[in-house]
Short mmCIF file of C-alpha atoms in Angstrom, two decimals:
data_model
loop_
_atom_site.label_atom_id
_atom_site.label_comp_id
_atom_site.label_asym_id
_atom_site.label_seq_id
_atom_site.Cartn_x
_atom_site.Cartn_y
_atom_site.Cartn_z
CA MET A 27 -19.95 35.47 15.06
CA LEU A 28 -17.20 36.20 17.58
CA PHE A 29 -16.50 32.43 17.90
CA HIS A 30 -16.86 31.83 13.99
CA GLY A 31 -14.04 34.54 13.78
CA ALA A 32 -11.88 32.85 16.34
CA VAL A 33 -11.91 29.51 14.79
CA ASN A 34 -11.67 30.93 11.06
CA SER A 35 -8.65 33.04 11.42
CA GLY A 36 -5.03 32.74 11.93
CA THR A 37 -3.50 29.26 11.58
CA VAL A 38 -6.74 27.02 12.06
CA PRO A 39 -7.74 26.90 8.37
CA VAL A 40 -4.16 26.62 7.26
CA LEU A 41 -3.85 23.64 9.57
CA GLU A 42 -6.99 22.05 8.38
CA LYS A 43 -5.84 22.08 4.79
CA VAL A 44 -2.66 20.60 5.85
CA LEU A 45 -4.47 17.79 7.72
CA ALA A 46 -6.75 17.16 4.87
CA TYR A 47 -3.69 16.88 2.54
CA THR A 48 -1.79 14.60 4.65
CA HIS A 49 -4.87 12.33 5.06
CA ALA A 50 -5.12 12.09 1.27
CA ARG A 51 -1.34 11.56 0.73
CA HIS A 52 -1.32 8.96 3.38
CA ARG A 53 -4.31 6.98 1.71
CA MET A 54 -2.16 7.14 -1.68
CA LEU A 55 0.91 5.99 0.04
CA THR A 56 -0.75 3.00 1.78
CA GLU A 57 -2.11 2.04 -1.71
CA ASN A 58 1.19 2.13 -3.08
CA ILE A 59 2.50 0.05 -0.28
CA ALA A 60 -0.29 -2.39 -0.58
CA ASN A 61 0.46 -3.03 -4.27
CA ILE A 62 4.25 -3.42 -3.84
CA ASP A 63 4.07 -7.03 -5.41
CA THR A 64 1.38 -6.32 -8.04
CA PRO A 65 2.81 -6.78 -11.61
CA GLY A 66 2.34 -3.70 -13.84
CA TYR A 67 1.47 -1.32 -10.98
CA LYS A 68 2.88 2.12 -11.27
CA ALA A 69 3.51 4.02 -8.06
CA ARG A 70 1.41 7.28 -7.70
CA GLN A 71 2.71 10.46 -6.32
CA LEU A 72 1.53 13.92 -5.04
CA ASN A 73 3.76 16.96 -5.33
CA VAL A 74 4.19 18.28 -1.76
CA ARG A 75 5.97 21.31 -2.98
CA ALA A 76 3.14 22.29 -5.43
CA PHE A 77 0.65 22.11 -2.32
CA GLN A 78 2.80 24.11 -0.12
CA ASN A 79 3.26 26.90 -2.91
CA ALA A 80 -0.48 26.84 -3.36
CA LEU A 81 -1.03 27.26 0.44
CA LYS A 82 1.52 29.98 0.76
CA GLU A 83 -0.22 31.69 -2.06
CA ALA A 84 -3.63 31.33 -0.59
CA ILE A 85 -2.31 32.65 2.88
CA ALA A 86 -1.00 35.74 1.11
CA ARG A 87 -4.14 36.31 -1.08
CA ARG A 88 -6.38 35.82 1.97
CA PRO A 89 -6.41 39.32 3.68
CA SER A 90 -7.56 41.09 0.52
CA GLU A 91 -10.29 38.68 -0.35
CA ARG A 92 -11.75 38.36 3.22
CA GLY A 93 -13.21 35.01 2.39
CA PRO A 94 -12.56 31.36 3.37
CA LEU A 95 -8.97 30.06 2.60
CA SER A 96 -9.12 28.61 -0.66
CA LEU A 97 -6.46 26.67 -2.71
CA ARG A 98 -6.15 27.20 -6.51
CA GLY A 99 -3.77 26.84 -9.29
CA ALA A 100 -2.74 23.22 -9.18
CA ARG A 101 -3.78 20.11 -11.24
CA GLU A 102 -3.22 17.66 -8.46
CA PHE A 103 -5.87 18.93 -5.97
CA ARG A 104 -8.89 20.94 -5.88
CA GLU A 105 -11.68 21.74 -3.56
CA ASP A 106 -15.16 20.65 -4.00
CA ALA A 107 -18.35 22.74 -3.41
CA SER A 108 -18.19 22.07 0.33
CA GLY A 109 -14.53 23.12 0.63
CA CYS A 110 -13.25 19.58 1.14
CA LEU A 111 -9.87 18.63 -0.50
CA VAL A 112 -10.02 16.28 -3.47
CA VAL A 113 -6.64 15.04 -4.70
CA THR A 114 -5.82 13.22 -7.95
CA PRO A 115 -2.37 11.67 -7.74
CA THR A 116 -0.20 11.23 -10.72
CA GLU A 117 1.93 8.35 -11.93
CA GLU A 118 5.44 8.49 -10.78
CA PRO A 119 7.36 9.02 -14.08
CA ALA A 120 10.65 7.08 -13.06
CA GLU A 121 11.13 3.88 -14.93
CA ASN A 122 12.55 0.84 -13.23
CA VAL A 123 15.48 -0.64 -15.05
CA LEU A 124 16.22 -3.41 -12.82
CA PHE A 125 13.12 -5.53 -12.83
CA HIS A 126 10.93 -6.90 -15.67
CA ASP A 127 7.54 -6.74 -13.97
CA ARG A 128 6.68 -3.26 -15.34
CA THR A 129 6.66 -1.72 -11.85
CA ASN A 130 8.62 1.28 -10.67
CA MET A 131 8.22 0.83 -6.85
CA ARG A 132 11.01 1.73 -4.50
CA ILE A 133 9.88 0.57 -1.04
CA GLU A 134 12.35 2.53 0.75
CA ARG A 135 11.20 5.86 -0.83
CA GLN A 136 7.56 4.85 -0.02
CA MET A 137 8.33 4.11 3.48
CA ALA A 138 10.50 7.29 3.86
CA MET A 139 7.52 9.36 2.43
CA LEU A 140 5.16 7.57 4.91
CA ALA A 141 7.11 8.52 7.77
CA GLU A 142 7.63 12.06 6.67
CA ASN A 143 3.79 12.33 5.95
CA THR A 144 2.91 11.04 9.44
CA LEU A 145 5.40 13.59 11.00
CA MET A 146 3.73 16.49 8.86
CA HIS A 147 0.29 15.24 10.16
CA GLN A 148 1.34 15.09 13.74
CA ILE A 149 2.74 18.83 13.53
CA ALA A 150 -0.36 20.00 12.13
CA SER A 151 -2.51 18.25 14.77
CA ASP A 152 -0.29 19.31 17.49
CA ARG A 153 -0.63 22.94 16.39
CA LEU A 154 -4.37 22.72 15.88
CA LYS A 155 -4.67 21.30 19.45
CA GLY A 156 -2.49 24.05 20.82
CA ARG A 157 -4.65 26.66 19.14
CA PHE A 158 -7.81 25.17 20.51
CA ASP A 159 -6.19 24.77 23.97
CA GLN A 160 -5.57 28.53 23.68
CA LEU A 161 -9.10 29.32 22.83
CA MET A 162 -10.38 27.16 25.90
CA THR A 163 -8.10 29.12 28.19
CA ALA A 164 -9.47 32.34 26.67
CA ILE A 165 -13.05 31.03 27.30
CA ARG A 166 -12.25 29.81 31.08
CA GLY A 167 -10.64 33.18 31.86
CA THR A 168 -8.20 31.31 34.10
CA VAL A 169 -4.87 29.79 33.41
CA ALA A 170 -5.03 26.06 33.95
CA MET B 9 -8.77 8.00 6.91
CA PHE B 10 -10.37 4.69 8.01
CA GLY B 11 -10.20 3.83 4.16
CA SER B 12 -6.39 3.72 4.54
CA LEU B 13 -6.61 0.62 7.03
CA ASP B 14 -8.80 -1.24 4.56
CA VAL B 15 -6.12 -0.68 1.82
CA SER B 16 -3.36 -1.99 4.17
CA THR B 17 -5.86 -4.96 5.21
CA SER B 18 -6.39 -6.03 1.63
CA ALA B 19 -2.59 -6.12 1.18
CA LEU B 20 -2.20 -8.18 4.46
CA VAL B 21 -4.75 -10.80 3.08
CA ALA B 22 -3.38 -10.82 -0.39
CA GLN B 23 0.42 -11.44 0.96
CA ARG B 24 -1.20 -14.04 3.35
CA ILE B 25 -2.62 -16.00 0.43
CA ARG B 26 0.68 -15.89 -1.26
CA MET B 27 2.38 -17.29 1.70
CA ASP B 28 -0.07 -19.94 1.72
CA THR B 29 0.48 -20.93 -1.89
CA ILE B 30 4.34 -20.96 -1.12
CA HIS B 31 3.74 -23.13 1.87
CA GLY B 32 1.66 -25.41 -0.36
CA ASN B 33 4.39 -25.56 -2.94
CA ILE B 34 7.03 -26.30 -0.30
CA ALA B 35 4.96 -29.18 1.25
CA ASN B 36 4.32 -30.96 -1.98
CA ALA B 37 7.82 -30.56 -3.46
CA GLN B 38 7.87 -34.38 -3.59
CA ALA B 39 4.27 -35.34 -4.50
CA THR B 40 3.91 -37.46 -7.47
CA GLN B 41 0.18 -37.92 -7.02
CA ARG B 42 -2.50 -35.26 -7.80
CA ALA B 43 -5.17 -34.45 -5.42
CA ASP B 44 -7.79 -36.20 -7.67
CA GLY B 45 -5.87 -39.45 -7.16
CA ARG B 46 -4.19 -39.74 -10.72
CA PRO B 47 -0.53 -40.27 -10.97
CA GLY B 48 1.28 -37.05 -11.92
CA PRO B 49 3.41 -34.48 -10.37
CA TYR B 50 2.09 -31.70 -8.25
CA LYS B 51 2.31 -28.50 -10.13
CA ARG B 52 3.69 -25.29 -8.48
CA ARG B 53 1.09 -22.89 -7.82
CA ILE B 54 1.48 -19.02 -8.23
CA ALA B 55 -0.80 -16.18 -6.54
CA VAL B 56 -1.52 -13.61 -9.12
CA PHE B 57 -1.87 -10.16 -7.65
CA GLN B 58 -4.15 -7.51 -9.06
CA THR B 59 -4.73 -3.83 -8.15
CA GLY B 60 -8.06 -3.12 -6.46
CA ASP B 61 -9.68 -5.12 -3.67
CA GLY B 62 -11.86 -7.12 -6.20
CA ALA B 63 -14.96 -5.13 -5.20
CA GLY B 64 -14.23 -1.78 -6.75
CA ARG B 65 -12.37 -0.26 -3.78
CA PRO B 66 -8.61 0.55 -3.76
CA GLY B 67 -6.16 -1.92 -2.56
CA VAL B 68 -4.81 -5.18 -3.68
CA HIS B 69 -6.21 -8.69 -4.10
CA VAL B 70 -5.28 -12.26 -5.43
CA SER B 71 -7.27 -12.44 -8.72
CA LYS B 72 -6.33 -16.11 -9.38
CA ILE B 73 -4.18 -18.90 -8.22
CA VAL B 74 -2.48 -20.50 -11.42
CA GLU B 75 -0.46 -23.54 -11.90
CA ASP B 76 3.09 -23.28 -13.35
CA PRO B 77 2.90 -25.76 -16.32
CA THR B 78 6.45 -26.27 -16.76
CA VAL B 79 7.98 -29.90 -16.63
CA GLY B 80 9.75 -30.82 -13.35
CA GLN B 81 12.79 -32.98 -12.95
CA ARG B 82 12.49 -36.71 -14.23
CA VAL B 83 14.36 -39.10 -12.09
CA TYR B 84 15.04 -42.72 -13.24
CA GLU B 85 12.95 -44.94 -10.64
CA PRO B 86 11.47 -47.96 -12.72
CA GLU B 87 10.19 -49.46 -9.38
CA HIS B 88 8.30 -46.52 -8.44
CA PRO B 89 4.32 -46.98 -8.81
CA HIS B 90 4.10 -43.52 -10.59
CA ALA B 91 6.91 -44.17 -13.20
CA ILE B 92 5.95 -43.50 -16.76
CA LYS B 93 4.89 -46.70 -18.41
CA SER B 94 5.67 -46.07 -22.09
CA GLY B 95 7.40 -43.46 -24.35
CA PRO B 96 10.81 -42.07 -24.25
CA TYR B 97 10.83 -41.39 -20.70
CA GLN B 98 9.88 -45.10 -19.69
CA GLY B 99 10.81 -45.76 -16.13
CA TYR B 100 11.21 -42.04 -15.14
CA VAL B 101 9.31 -40.51 -12.43
CA GLU B 102 8.38 -36.94 -13.06
CA TYR B 103 8.65 -34.86 -9.79
CA PRO B 104 6.94 -31.54 -9.20
CA ASN B 105 8.59 -28.37 -10.61
CA VAL B 106 9.06 -26.73 -7.40
CA ASP B 107 12.37 -25.12 -6.63
CA LEU B 108 12.88 -24.89 -3.12
CA PRO B 109 15.55 -21.81 -3.05
CA THR B 110 12.98 -19.95 -5.24
CA GLU B 111 9.99 -20.73 -2.82
CA MET B 112 12.15 -19.55 0.17
CA VAL B 113 13.06 -16.29 -1.62
CA ASN B 114 9.55 -15.61 -2.32
CA ALA B 115 8.53 -16.51 1.24
CA ILE B 116 10.99 -13.79 2.41
CA LEU B 117 9.58 -11.28 -0.01
CA ALA B 118 5.97 -12.04 1.07
CA THR B 119 7.26 -11.54 4.80
CA ARG B 120 8.80 -8.32 4.19
CA ALA B 121 5.82 -7.09 2.20
CA TYR B 122 3.62 -8.11 5.17
CA GLU B 123 5.79 -6.19 7.46
CA ALA B 124 5.77 -3.19 5.14
CA ASN B 125 1.97 -3.05 5.31
CA ILE B 126 1.96 -3.53 9.09
CA THR B 127 4.06 -0.58 9.41
CA ALA B 128 1.75 1.70 7.20
CA MET B 129 -1.21 0.39 9.50
CA GLU B 130 0.76 1.48 12.52
CA ALA B 131 1.43 4.99 10.88
CA THR B 132 -2.56 5.15 10.02
CA LYS B 133 -3.27 4.26 13.75
CA ASN B 134 -1.07 7.10 14.97
CA MET B 135 -2.58 9.49 12.52
CA ILE B 136 -5.99 8.70 13.63
CA SER B 137 -5.26 8.80 17.41
CA ALA B 138 -3.54 12.23 16.65
CA SER B 139 -6.61 13.52 14.90
CA LEU B 140 -8.74 12.42 18.03
CA ARG B 141 -6.42 14.20 20.20
CA ILE B 142 -7.49 17.53 18.73
CA LEU B 143 -10.83 17.15 20.40
CA ALA B 144 -9.73 16.27 23.67
#
């Protein structure tokens, strides 16, 4: 019970959600990049700000609910019965006026989002590792 | 997470097949006899990309390779064994409809797309190893 409290409080569940989200977004971005030369393919997108707002709202709501951190209030992502994050990307609305193959891909944008998403994932996993290292220090009872 | 690697791999395979068709086009740019032995110009081949890896999973694949039916340049060479024997173009040899600058530009595009997917794979690998480091 003590251990359950230690890993389910503070930043751990928040970072877990961020990791799940960056994984899903990375998958979507690799699909966009893979289809860069497919005629008629429309790039798909996930609204990061909507996710961050939902996360912020879930963190604020948590002390009063006393349950696991749960995201709600967004069309693009939901949590299934086991608490896993399921995302449904939407089509990027921007129309391409330059080419005639009915695509709207901008590779620079996709690569920039890929880099940004990777950094977001690295920050979350770094912080999570820091948190678990702290717990390990507490368990050992000695510093290093 | 490992699914992202499959998506990028499918794109690498598709771009390589496209590169192979481009190489075939350039190699056959002067061929006036078809693979089955009949006289006739080689027809430029185009790799058609389709979303999905062809087995129901996400990614991209080459759904078919089609021949470009447009007529190539006709050159007056009556002594050539493949010269047209009768009709308004008698004495002309029809050369393949391969345009070298177009093929070279397509080859550069395929190379760049291949590189973009390699970069995406590197990012995937970095993310996987970052996730694994959480445990260590």
